[in-house]
Amino acid sequence: MQTEFCKQLGVEAPIFAFTHCRDVVVEVSKAGGIGVLGAVGFTAEQLKEELDWIDAHIGDHIYGVDTAIPQKYEGMDKTSPEELVAMLQDAIPEQHRKFAEKMLTDAGVPAWPEGDDEVTLSFSAIQAQALVDEALTRPKCRMIVNALGTPPEDVIKQVQDSGRLIGALAGRLKHGIAHKNAGLDFVVCQGGEGGGHAGEVSSMVLWPQMIDAIAPLPVLAAGGIGNGRQMLAAMSMGAQGVWMGSRWLISNEAQAEPAQRDSYKSATSEDTIRSCSFTGKTARMLKNDWTDAWEREDTPDPLPMPLQGYLTFDAVRRTHRYAGSGDCQKIAFNPVGQVVGQMNEESSCRDIMYDLLTEYADALDRVNSISSAG
Amino acid sequence: MQTEFCKQLGVEAPIFAFTHCRDVVVEVSKAGGIGVLGAVGFTAEQLKEELDWIDAHIGDHIYGVDTAIPQKYEGMDKTSPEELVAMLQDAIPEQHRKFAEKMLTDAGVPAWPEGDDEVTLSFSAIQAQALVDEALTRPKCRMIVNALGTPPEDVIKQVQDSGRLIGALAGRLKHGIAHKNAGLDFVVCQGGEGGGHAGEVSSMVLWPQMIDAIAPLPVLAAGGIGNGRQMLAAMSMGAQGVWMGSRWLISNEAQAEPAQRDSYKSATSEDTIRSCSFTGKTARMLKNDWTDAWEREDTPDPLPMPLQGYLTFDAVRRTHRYAGSGDCQKIAFNPVGQVVGQMNEESSCRDIMYDLLTEYADALDRVNSISSAG
């Protein structure tokens, strides 16, 4: 089972696993799909370390790297990362800092250890360029994906000249069309039920519109896919592959504390919310006291991106590392799509891949038997 | 192409057309699907007239009737329809009446003609019981669907004893489970992208969960289906049929003024909103000045159901009849799902049915060819 896009890329099964965990990248690629490492938040040094590990463990298989490459602006090359950090720090009101810190303290979440205080500024072109440069030194990295917006012209050229494919996420029709006009090789089209920065139109409605609007550009379907029947639904509508993020969060290989896994496993599909409270831009995550708190009238409003993300950087890393401390899960950052309601059991990436493909085949048999009846 | 549920019902194609227009019911049933007349808002006399017409035109084909049968409560049989009207009228604040009337007047929407002043109170059990009784006198009416909630026990028994099937809409998992426990024959499971009173979980995520949760009860998939690829997606996930409402709104046979059709045809999938402003319960419709107005802080809040629906009864009928007058479309009630973005051309119900089945077959061929490749 191979789509045209899979053939172009050299992958057996049209399953794209978006993940921040290198082990998931390796396991999915080895099982016939392709792991795509989410590198937003990594420094170039961290990415180098992760890719060294992946290259050493993935065998002859290939993988991708996902990052956030903003459009460039006049004078941005004159600002050093250190200057950017200082600018952002100055721009965050003291009231916001105190409000966030108080919630962390009240919930009993320990402070980040002294000395381990590295700050990354992923949402800057300087950082993103360094990540792309690093990824392009790896022969087994065959695709670059931009998480937010159309990448700048020179990055598109750089990736394509290296013989690799470059694509980008799109949660709105007009974004997909802009990607096509910019010359990207594919689009990851994410419906509103998806985790992270999704739009408002659902997968069922958005995917076929996107596929028609940017044909013959390949579309990978994202948002709401966690099993083989949902995968068949996406392929039925004309997708060239499925892009899944949430499903791997409770895989055995994911780096996540038991308390965070429990939050995902016990949540229903009604327990997510689209909230600006972590990144400053609407993203889907588990609803909790943190997401409620930033919506109340008597509390500070979330700052625009990238300020809110910079403000909550500490909350994100602390609630992940100390997921089981005190009431941490009441304020933790647990990004996930509505598909969380069907994620109830932990299993290996290999088993998830096997289940996806088996259920896909069974569902296709069933549909074929209906169509030949009556 | 016939599912088990279709066989049970005696229908060729698993396409269920929800519509308020008798012509659509007849045309869809004659084309191999089944039309389901939405009778909410009809008096028993009006329903009799519509069903007489349908019976006379539908030939040997069958149809369904959809209504809203609330659970019964102590003493409700002691209240006459006239007393209910008076109670509801008393319960609506003068401020709300004036606000609604001013918007209609400012938009240049003519008043309803004197003498044509019949008030229906569909959301009362007295009314709903009369509709069910009327429907059950018709041999060609083979299914009853409840639009909101689980129908009362005696109505379920009444319908089933007559040899017909009874089902109900469900936008949340727990509602579908309640329907099953009450002994219904099928569930129409509607994702959040659907028109009318849908929930928040999308079709892609909700359908397979519902199918698993209430198996072996048949599930009809609703919300986000307007073409054959979307239909195949629904069947891929295990639905026994597709329930479509929006798609028929701009069919040649629909009763709708050109101005309302134009609003639907020009809308994108980003132009709908879930709003309480017409029925008092969140329902998806085209976003406009009316839906905005009831959300502002300086305006009255929508009343709870059924009060808001009673308050806006006049706005609904006037904005439908005088759809092209003045700025009517800026305040008109145009209920529809996100699928509206792909509804750009008017055509006959027969052509819509043909396109659905042809695209379904083509999409299935394409998926089969992917699966046999590689």
XYZ file of C-alpha atoms in Angstrom:
748
model
C 0.000 0.000 0.000
C 1.903 2.963 -1.335
C 0.661 6.319 -2.564
C 2.463 8.328 -5.243
C 3.816 10.616 -2.549
C 5.141 7.631 -0.581
C 6.924 6.396 -3.694
C 8.452 9.827 -4.269
C 9.696 9.833 -0.694
C 10.610 6.170 -0.489
C 8.265 5.055 2.298
C 6.119 1.934 2.437
C 3.051 3.027 4.398
C 1.523 6.525 4.160
C 1.766 7.132 7.908
C 3.575 10.261 9.092
C 4.275 10.379 12.823
C 4.777 13.861 14.224
C 6.591 13.585 17.554
C 9.071 15.322 19.822
C 10.587 11.962 20.800
C 13.465 10.472 18.862
C 12.521 6.921 19.853
C 9.120 7.351 18.241
C 10.761 8.664 15.049
C 12.964 5.596 14.831
C 10.274 3.036 15.666
C 7.689 4.403 13.227
C 10.211 4.621 10.383
C 11.403 1.084 11.090
C 7.797 -0.129 11.028
C 7.253 1.184 7.497
C 5.952 4.703 8.121
C 8.027 7.825 8.606
C 8.839 9.621 11.831
C 8.980 13.415 11.753
C 10.851 14.999 14.637
C 9.189 18.143 15.982
C 12.191 20.366 16.586
C 10.425 23.542 17.699
C 12.000 24.464 21.017
C 15.314 22.730 20.280
C 18.617 24.562 19.977
C 20.817 23.558 17.045
C 23.029 21.684 19.524
C 20.080 19.761 20.920
C 18.889 18.908 17.437
C 22.365 17.679 16.504
C 22.334 15.348 19.497
C 18.873 13.987 18.628
C 19.703 13.466 14.967
C 22.996 11.748 15.826
C 20.980 9.290 17.916
C 18.326 8.824 15.217
C 20.943 8.304 12.484
C 22.645 5.675 14.660
C 19.429 3.746 15.359
C 17.178 4.083 12.305
C 19.119 1.766 9.983
C 18.411 2.366 6.317
C 15.113 4.093 6.993
C 14.395 7.782 6.513
C 12.816 10.527 8.612
C 11.719 14.145 8.578
C 12.203 17.269 10.675
C 9.432 19.721 11.569
C 10.214 23.241 12.737
C 8.754 26.773 12.660
C 10.429 29.017 10.138
C 8.906 32.491 10.236
C 8.914 34.817 7.244
C 11.894 37.140 7.376
C 11.618 40.829 8.071
C 13.821 43.853 7.505
C 16.658 44.060 10.001
C 16.032 40.716 11.708
C 19.561 39.573 10.837
C 20.874 42.465 12.907
C 19.352 41.016 16.083
C 21.320 38.356 17.921
C 19.533 35.574 19.848
C 20.664 37.232 23.095
C 19.171 40.553 22.040
C 15.933 38.824 21.110
C 15.745 37.179 24.529
C 16.232 40.545 26.206
C 13.599 42.199 23.993
C 11.042 39.502 24.744
C 11.782 39.530 28.451
C 11.223 43.281 28.543
C 7.920 42.929 26.724
C 6.294 40.637 29.295
C 4.352 42.480 32.016
C 5.323 41.702 35.606
C 1.658 40.965 36.378
C 1.684 38.108 33.849
C 4.877 36.605 35.243
C 3.544 36.646 38.775
C 0.221 35.153 37.750
C 1.896 32.224 35.978
C 4.415 31.638 38.757
C 1.711 31.689 41.425
C -0.260 28.978 39.635
C 2.835 26.788 39.395
C 3.701 27.331 43.056
C 0.125 26.815 44.273
C -0.065 23.531 42.359
C 3.130 22.317 44.023
C 5.226 22.158 40.874
C 8.954 22.320 41.760
C 11.159 25.036 40.275
C 13.464 24.203 37.391
C 16.881 23.158 38.771
C 19.519 25.920 38.902
C 22.183 25.590 36.264
C 19.899 23.877 33.784
C 18.669 27.216 32.630
C 19.073 27.219 28.896
C 16.556 29.356 27.045
C 15.587 28.520 23.495
C 13.931 30.920 21.155
C 12.563 28.593 18.589
C 10.207 31.073 17.060
C 12.899 33.192 15.503
C 14.270 32.815 12.038
C 17.829 32.758 13.351
C 17.081 29.673 15.402
C 14.982 28.013 12.704
C 17.679 28.535 10.058
C 20.217 26.790 12.262
C 17.831 23.838 12.680
C 17.253 23.549 8.938
C 21.006 23.749 8.287
C 21.589 20.953 10.788
C 18.838 18.740 9.342
C 20.188 19.144 5.818
C 23.530 17.657 6.821
C 21.723 14.314 7.370
C 21.309 12.093 4.311
C 18.466 10.118 5.960
C 16.445 13.264 6.667
C 14.312 13.452 3.522
C 11.673 16.032 4.391
C 11.345 19.381 6.143
C 7.954 20.540 7.415
C 7.083 24.038 8.535
C 4.751 24.114 11.496
C 3.404 27.643 11.047
C 2.976 29.532 7.809
C 4.731 29.461 4.475
C 8.523 29.209 4.817
C 10.685 31.969 3.285
C 11.652 31.639 -0.376
C 15.336 31.009 0.262
C 14.626 28.179 2.723
C 12.338 26.490 0.195
C 15.100 26.745 -2.404
C 17.751 25.525 0.026
C 15.745 22.402 0.939
C 14.676 21.581 -2.612
C 18.177 22.153 -4.008
C 19.402 19.571 -1.500
C 17.088 17.008 -3.104
C 14.639 16.944 -0.228
C 10.917 17.713 -0.021
C 9.534 20.676 1.891
C 5.949 21.138 3.049
C 3.953 23.021 5.641
C 0.928 22.743 7.888
C -2.311 24.445 6.872
C -5.483 24.733 8.935
C -7.192 27.094 6.512
C -7.781 26.807 2.785
C -6.051 30.097 2.035
C -2.902 28.971 3.819
C -2.724 25.816 1.714
C -3.136 27.867 -1.456
C -0.358 30.218 -0.320
C 1.888 27.188 0.282
C 1.207 25.936 -3.220
C 1.884 29.339 -4.762
C 5.193 29.502 -2.905
C 6.261 26.246 -4.540
C 6.102 23.807 -1.621
C 6.108 20.080 -2.391
C 3.181 19.075 -0.164
C 0.735 20.371 2.430
C -0.225 18.883 5.790
C -3.897 19.845 6.090
C -5.126 19.856 9.666
C -8.784 19.991 10.672
C -9.984 21.871 13.742
C -10.235 18.749 15.898
C -6.458 18.347 15.741
C -4.004 19.103 18.518
C -1.836 22.204 18.440
C -2.452 25.206 16.209
C -5.461 24.023 14.200
C -8.200 26.154 12.679
C -11.981 25.954 13.048
C -13.035 23.907 10.046
C -13.212 20.161 10.688
C -11.145 17.541 8.901
C -14.186 15.991 7.180
C -14.954 19.338 5.525
C -11.476 20.846 5.133
C -9.517 17.925 3.653
C -11.499 17.433 0.423
C -11.665 21.192 -0.157
C -7.900 21.467 0.286
C -7.229 18.464 -1.940
C -9.333 20.011 -4.711
C -7.949 23.522 -4.223
C -4.253 22.671 -4.482
C -4.345 19.592 -6.767
C -2.126 17.989 -7.919
C -0.049 18.939 -4.868
C -0.122 16.031 -2.368
C -2.097 16.571 0.830
C -1.356 14.730 4.067
C -4.467 14.570 6.252
C -4.119 15.623 9.898
C -6.569 16.084 12.760
C -8.739 13.316 14.175
C -6.778 10.289 12.973
C -5.910 7.655 15.544
C -7.055 4.344 14.092
C -7.203 2.469 10.804
C -10.814 3.370 10.053
C -10.016 7.066 10.369
C -6.985 6.501 8.176
C -9.154 4.873 5.508
C -11.566 7.813 5.773
C -8.695 10.213 5.039
C -7.435 8.171 2.116
C -11.028 7.871 0.820
C -11.183 11.621 0.514
C -8.017 11.725 -1.558
C -5.217 12.253 0.959
C -1.767 10.955 -0.003
C -1.039 10.009 3.574
C -2.023 10.575 7.190
C -0.198 12.848 9.617
C -0.728 11.770 13.215
C 0.535 13.505 16.338
C -1.659 12.687 19.327
C -1.628 8.903 18.995
C 2.092 8.571 19.802
C 1.880 10.604 23.025
C 1.036 7.481 25.042
C 3.173 5.067 23.036
C 5.707 3.105 25.085
C 8.511 4.964 23.345
C 7.242 8.488 24.062
C 9.112 10.531 26.619
C 6.325 11.382 29.022
C 5.833 10.995 32.736
C 3.157 8.523 33.926
C 0.984 11.358 35.290
C 0.828 13.052 31.890
C 0.066 9.735 30.192
C -2.738 9.206 32.721
C -4.215 12.598 31.861
C -4.337 11.628 28.205
C -5.646 8.127 28.865
C -8.483 9.268 31.111
C -9.608 12.204 28.960
C -12.670 11.988 26.725
C -13.011 13.729 23.383
C -15.031 16.418 25.144
C -12.124 17.322 27.427
C -10.065 19.402 25.000
C -10.221 23.127 24.349
C -8.777 25.578 21.857
C -6.810 27.940 24.076
C -4.299 30.788 23.675
C -2.990 30.277 27.181
C 0.293 28.564 26.317
C 1.532 29.853 22.981
C -0.496 33.028 22.490
C -2.141 31.494 19.443
C -5.187 29.231 19.615
C -4.093 25.624 20.071
C -5.994 22.520 21.128
C -5.025 20.901 24.453
C -6.582 19.268 27.515
C -8.838 21.675 29.363
C -7.768 22.310 32.964
C -7.403 24.995 35.624
C -4.635 26.693 33.640
C -6.691 27.042 30.464
C -9.690 28.200 32.526
C -7.613 30.714 34.472
C -6.415 32.658 31.433
C -9.977 33.049 30.170
C -11.455 34.601 33.286
C -12.248 38.300 33.364
C -10.313 38.961 36.593
C -7.045 37.538 35.250
C -4.458 38.723 32.713
C -5.264 38.052 29.058
C -2.851 35.802 27.159
C -0.160 37.816 25.337
C 0.227 37.526 21.569
C 2.622 34.986 20.074
C 5.587 34.738 20.639
C 5.345 36.532 24.006
C 2.931 34.133 25.707
C 5.077 31.176 24.639
C 8.135 32.831 26.083
C 6.245 33.584 29.297
C 5.003 29.991 29.639
C 8.264 28.325 28.569
C 9.035 27.590 32.199
C 5.514 26.309 32.934
C 5.710 23.923 29.982
C 9.028 22.339 30.920
C 8.206 22.175 34.639
C 4.753 20.640 34.157
C 6.272 18.043 31.841
C 9.216 17.096 34.043
C 7.259 17.201 37.300
C 3.995 15.917 35.822
C 3.172 13.871 38.919
C 3.991 16.502 41.561
C 1.150 17.910 43.640
C -1.703 19.168 41.502
C 0.514 19.564 38.477
C -1.957 17.970 36.078
C -4.501 20.648 36.929
C -2.280 23.250 35.271
C -0.102 21.154 32.957
C 0.389 21.801 29.264
C -1.069 18.716 27.587
C -1.492 19.481 23.895
C -3.606 16.909 22.071
C -6.431 16.575 19.565
C -10.006 15.414 20.176
C -8.841 11.937 19.223
C -7.546 11.713 22.815
C -10.893 10.136 23.747
C -9.923 6.917 21.962
C -6.395 6.799 23.432
C -6.892 4.539 26.405
C -4.052 2.037 26.286
C -0.286 2.317 26.025
C 1.417 0.198 23.427
C 4.553 0.164 21.320
C 4.838 2.241 18.153
C 5.262 -1.008 16.257
C 1.919 -2.290 17.603
C 0.226 1.011 16.821
C 1.505 0.782 13.244
C 0.368 -2.837 12.969
C -3.085 -1.984 14.334
C -3.452 0.960 11.954
C -2.651 -1.112 8.887
C -4.709 -4.125 9.977
C -7.772 -2.074 10.817
C -7.352 -0.148 7.554
C -7.392 -3.383 5.572
C -10.368 -4.771 7.501
C -12.339 -1.558 7.025
C -11.597 -1.557 3.312
C -12.776 -5.169 3.020
C -15.980 -4.254 4.819
C -16.666 -1.268 2.565
C -15.993 -3.361 -0.512
C -18.423 -6.001 0.687
C -21.162 -3.376 1.157
C -20.557 -2.015 -2.318
C -20.791 -5.399 -3.972
C -24.051 -6.151 -2.099
C -27.532 -5.130 -3.141
C -24.822 -0.983 -2.630
C -26.971 -1.775 0.381
C -26.099 -1.887 4.061
C -27.857 -4.179 6.527
C -29.822 -1.211 7.806
C -30.906 -0.327 4.257
C -32.124 -3.872 3.745
C -34.077 -3.748 6.997
C -35.693 -0.504 5.878
C -36.061 -1.411 2.217
C -33.907 1.297 0.649
C -31.339 0.935 -2.137
C -28.712 3.548 -1.280
C -27.727 4.463 2.292
C -28.456 8.167 1.803
C -30.848 9.827 4.243
C -31.976 13.323 3.251
C -33.148 15.493 6.120
C -35.247 18.317 4.719
C -38.195 20.568 5.459
C -39.287 20.406 1.811
C -41.676 17.732 0.609
C -40.334 17.900 -2.956
C -36.876 16.980 -1.705
C -38.317 14.025 0.244
C -39.992 12.699 -2.884
C -37.064 13.238 -5.242
C -34.465 11.649 -2.963
C -36.642 8.608 -2.252
C -37.363 8.191 -5.949
C -33.638 8.343 -6.679
C -32.908 5.396 -4.381
C -32.223 7.112 -1.056
C -34.799 8.078 1.545
C -36.211 11.512 2.264
C -36.925 12.393 5.892
C -39.324 15.283 6.380
C -38.313 17.632 9.205
C -41.672 18.354 10.803
C -40.524 20.503 13.721
C -42.584 23.674 13.499
C -45.498 22.024 11.668
C -48.984 21.715 13.114
C -50.659 18.329 12.730
C -52.828 19.865 9.988
C -49.791 21.152 8.108
C -48.092 17.769 8.407
C -51.227 16.053 7.095
C -51.177 18.307 4.047
C -47.471 17.649 3.393
C -47.800 13.890 3.813
C -50.867 13.771 1.555
C -48.760 15.413 -1.140
C -45.799 13.116 -0.526
C -47.965 9.982 -0.563
C -49.481 11.107 -3.860
C -46.118 11.759 -5.541
C -43.625 9.270 -4.107
C -44.927 6.153 -5.904
C -43.902 2.924 -4.227
C -41.000 4.524 -2.367
C -40.805 5.127 1.358
C -39.905 8.085 3.567
C -39.363 9.147 7.159
C -40.544 11.894 9.502
C -38.302 13.818 11.907
C -39.731 15.722 14.848
C -38.824 16.796 18.382
C -40.512 14.733 21.055
C -39.552 15.953 24.520
C -39.592 13.704 27.567
C -42.887 13.994 29.399
C -43.281 15.684 32.741
C -45.874 15.611 35.516
C -48.959 17.599 34.680
C -48.046 18.459 31.094
C -51.228 16.827 29.821
C -53.201 19.334 31.830
C -51.828 22.213 29.768
C -53.565 22.991 26.477
C -51.581 24.342 23.509
C -53.288 27.713 24.030
C -52.228 27.798 27.675
C -48.664 26.913 26.670
C -48.608 29.784 24.170
C -49.776 32.173 26.857
C -47.204 30.898 29.366
C -44.372 31.270 26.890
C -45.502 34.701 25.795
C -45.557 35.862 29.404
C -42.053 34.515 29.970
C -40.394 36.600 27.257
C -39.078 39.962 28.491
C -40.308 43.038 26.627
C -36.685 44.129 26.128
C -35.990 40.964 24.122
C -39.061 41.426 21.937
C -38.143 45.016 21.156
C -34.543 44.141 20.392
C -35.544 41.445 17.907
C -38.239 43.573 16.271
C -35.879 46.540 15.888
C -33.342 44.412 14.050
C -36.010 43.153 11.655
C -37.356 46.652 11.046
C -33.899 48.208 10.644
C -33.004 45.547 8.071
C -36.143 46.360 6.086
C -37.831 42.994 6.552
C -41.613 43.322 6.025
C -44.037 42.304 8.777
C -45.859 38.999 8.521
C -49.202 39.516 6.750
C -52.219 39.994 9.030
C -54.498 36.984 9.182
C -51.726 34.525 8.460
C -50.863 34.486 12.104
C -50.824 30.853 13.107
C -48.477 30.044 15.928
C -46.994 26.583 16.204
C -45.493 25.208 19.345
C -43.552 22.294 18.027
C -41.420 21.887 21.094
C -44.198 20.565 23.257
C -45.129 16.956 23.716
C -48.748 17.659 22.873
C -47.741 18.942 19.459
C -45.147 16.228 18.870
C -47.559 13.434 19.778
C -50.036 14.712 17.205
C -47.294 14.698 14.563
C -46.258 11.143 15.382
C -49.895 10.009 15.318
C -50.337 11.574 11.895
C -47.125 10.032 10.521
C -48.122 6.573 11.711
C -51.298 6.635 9.628
C -49.075 6.558 6.511
C -47.994 3.131 5.284
C -45.093 4.602 3.277
C -43.659 6.401 6.304
C -41.245 3.765 7.603
C -39.138 5.656 10.135
C -39.528 8.249 12.880
C -36.516 10.272 14.018
C -36.318 12.384 17.133
C -34.354 15.579 16.665
C -33.514 16.269 20.317
C -33.031 13.737 23.076
C -34.368 10.255 23.719
C -38.094 9.972 22.955
C -40.454 8.905 25.751
C -40.953 5.188 26.333
C -44.552 5.085 25.137
C -43.708 6.802 21.842
C -40.909 4.289 21.199
C -43.368 1.459 21.841
C -46.056 3.073 19.706
C -43.713 3.423 16.697
C -42.150 -0.020 17.038
C -45.518 -1.723 17.548
C -46.620 -0.193 14.267
C -43.776 -2.052 12.529
C -41.671 1.050 11.945
C -38.163 2.008 13.053
C -37.457 4.803 15.514
C -34.142 6.549 16.041
C -32.759 9.815 17.359
C -29.997 12.335 16.808
C -26.946 12.282 19.094
C -24.108 14.802 19.147
C -22.497 13.341 22.257
C -21.473 9.806 23.087
C -23.577 9.681 26.239
C -26.698 10.635 24.311
C -26.174 7.787 21.872
C -25.722 5.347 24.743
C -28.924 6.631 26.361
C -30.751 6.086 23.041
C -29.499 2.519 22.892
C -30.512 1.831 26.486
C -33.990 3.177 25.745
C -34.372 0.588 22.993
C -34.172 2.773 19.866
C -33.528 1.054 16.536
C -30.751 3.351 15.287
C -28.834 6.536 16.083
C -28.042 9.497 13.834
C -24.618 10.575 15.089
C -23.812 14.169 14.238
C -20.352 15.714 14.509
C -19.794 19.309 15.596
C -19.326 20.592 12.037
C -22.956 19.773 11.264
C -25.795 22.258 10.944
C -28.391 22.660 13.662
C -27.976 21.411 17.219
C -24.615 19.641 17.002
C -22.066 19.135 19.770
C -18.373 20.002 19.897
C -16.688 16.766 18.912
C -16.030 16.433 15.184
C -17.467 13.735 12.938
C -14.063 12.142 12.282
C -13.611 11.558 16.014
C -17.208 11.047 17.175
C -18.522 8.583 14.563
C -16.147 5.666 15.229
C -16.482 6.121 18.993
C -20.275 6.057 18.708
C -20.220 3.056 16.380
C -18.083 1.119 18.868
C -20.027 2.293 21.923
C -23.496 1.272 20.749
C -22.707 -1.681 18.479
C -24.509 -3.547 17.014
C -27.018 -0.686 16.836
C -26.801 0.952 13.381
C -25.293 4.439 13.218
C -26.112 6.937 10.489
C -23.274 9.441 10.083
C -24.181 13.137 10.028
C -22.175 16.357 9.957
C -19.787 17.311 7.160
C -21.113 15.081 4.391
C -21.853 16.725 1.062
C -20.082 14.634 -1.562
C -19.282 11.027 -2.418
C -15.795 11.103 -0.930
C -17.168 12.250 2.414
C -19.808 9.543 2.136
C -17.125 6.909 1.570
C -15.236 8.277 4.586
C -18.323 7.772 6.745
C -18.929 4.260 5.454
C -15.213 3.485 5.950
C -15.593 4.187 9.631
C -18.486 1.763 9.945
C -21.598 3.898 9.418
C -24.680 2.129 8.061
C -25.655 5.197 6.085
C -25.181 8.939 5.728
C -27.586 11.575 7.006
C -27.312 14.800 5.031
C -29.158 18.051 5.691
C -27.205 21.007 4.321
C -26.644 19.696 0.812
C -30.336 19.843 -0.165
C -30.783 23.475 0.892
C -29.715 24.704 -2.536
C -31.216 21.852 -4.536
C -33.644 22.915 -7.268
C -36.488 21.336 -5.338
C -35.846 23.107 -2.021
C -38.279 25.808 -1.002
C -35.935 28.733 -0.525
C -35.809 32.249 -1.890
C -32.957 33.134 -4.264
C -31.411 35.498 -1.683
C -31.114 32.712 0.889
C -29.677 30.349 -1.722
C -27.139 33.047 -2.606
C -26.102 33.320 1.042
C -25.422 29.595 1.149
C -23.677 29.509 -2.220
C -21.339 32.378 -1.435
C -20.416 31.254 2.102
C -17.132 29.522 2.856
C -16.694 26.842 5.500
C -15.308 29.532 7.797
C -18.557 31.506 7.696
C -20.626 29.417 10.118
C -20.957 29.795 13.862
C -22.481 27.838 16.726
C -25.013 30.272 18.137
C -27.865 30.252 20.676
C -29.479 33.280 19.064
C -32.332 31.507 17.286
C -33.376 28.479 19.320
C -31.798 29.135 22.720
C -29.605 26.072 22.286
C -26.292 26.114 20.417
C -26.879 25.443 16.736
C -24.659 25.932 13.684
C -25.733 28.538 11.117
C -24.306 31.258 8.895
C -22.657 33.994 10.936
C -24.217 37.427 10.411
C -25.284 40.620 12.185
C -28.033 38.751 14.041
C -25.714 36.110 15.501
C -23.183 38.835 16.373
C -25.817 41.036 17.988
C -26.948 38.460 20.545
C -23.365 37.893 21.680
C -22.498 41.503 22.473
C -22.308 42.651 26.068
C -24.645 45.601 25.564
C -27.490 43.469 24.206
C -29.939 40.961 25.743
C -28.626 37.417 26.216
C -30.447 34.657 24.322
C -33.181 33.052 26.421
C -33.111 29.328 27.152
C -34.913 26.877 24.871
C -37.847 26.915 24.131
C -38.259 30.632 24.936
C -35.714 31.976 22.439
C -37.251 29.874 19.684
C -40.655 31.240 20.508
C -39.261 34.778 20.546
C -37.546 34.339 17.173
C -40.369 32.417 15.508
C -41.423 35.573 13.711
C -37.849 36.458 12.693
C -37.352 32.996 11.215
C -40.481 32.994 9.080
C -40.059 36.616 7.977
C -36.387 36.269 7.035
C -37.216 33.149 5.030
C -40.213 34.560 3.182
C -38.660 37.988 2.599
C -35.105 36.749 2.169
C -34.333 39.271 -0.555
C -35.829 42.357 1.119
C -33.516 45.145 2.223
C -30.645 43.865 4.345
C -32.545 40.736 5.299
C -29.600 38.404 4.714
C -27.617 40.302 7.352
C -30.013 39.063 10.020
C -31.552 35.969 8.423
C -31.734 32.544 10.013
C -29.639 30.372 7.707
C -28.927 27.101 9.525
C -26.250 25.009 7.813
C -23.142 22.949 8.509
C -19.527 23.769 7.647
C -20.048 21.781 4.452
C -21.683 24.956 3.102
C -18.262 25.928 1.725
C -18.532 23.246 -0.941
C -22.140 24.090 -1.883
C -21.633 26.413 -4.806
C -24.031 25.240 -7.490
C -27.735 24.496 -7.587
C -28.817 21.216 -9.093
C -31.655 18.718 -8.897
C -31.887 16.200 -6.063
C -31.592 13.490 -8.688
C -28.282 14.935 -9.897
C -27.012 15.302 -6.325
C -27.836 11.633 -5.697
C -26.149 10.597 -8.937
C -23.041 12.635 -8.125
C -22.854 11.179 -4.612
C -22.990 7.598 -5.827
C -20.637 8.153 -8.765
C -18.035 9.955 -6.676
C -18.373 7.283 -3.994
C -17.634 4.547 -6.536
C -14.711 6.484 -8.046
C -13.207 7.152 -4.617
C -13.521 3.498 -3.679
C -11.789 2.464 -6.908
C -8.977 4.898 -6.155
C -8.513 3.632 -2.599
C -8.511 0.044 -3.818
C -5.858 0.872 -6.402
C -3.625 2.424 -3.714
C -4.040 -0.623 -1.524
C -3.119 -3.063 -4.246
C -0.006 -0.987 -5.119
C 3.365 -1.212 -3.447
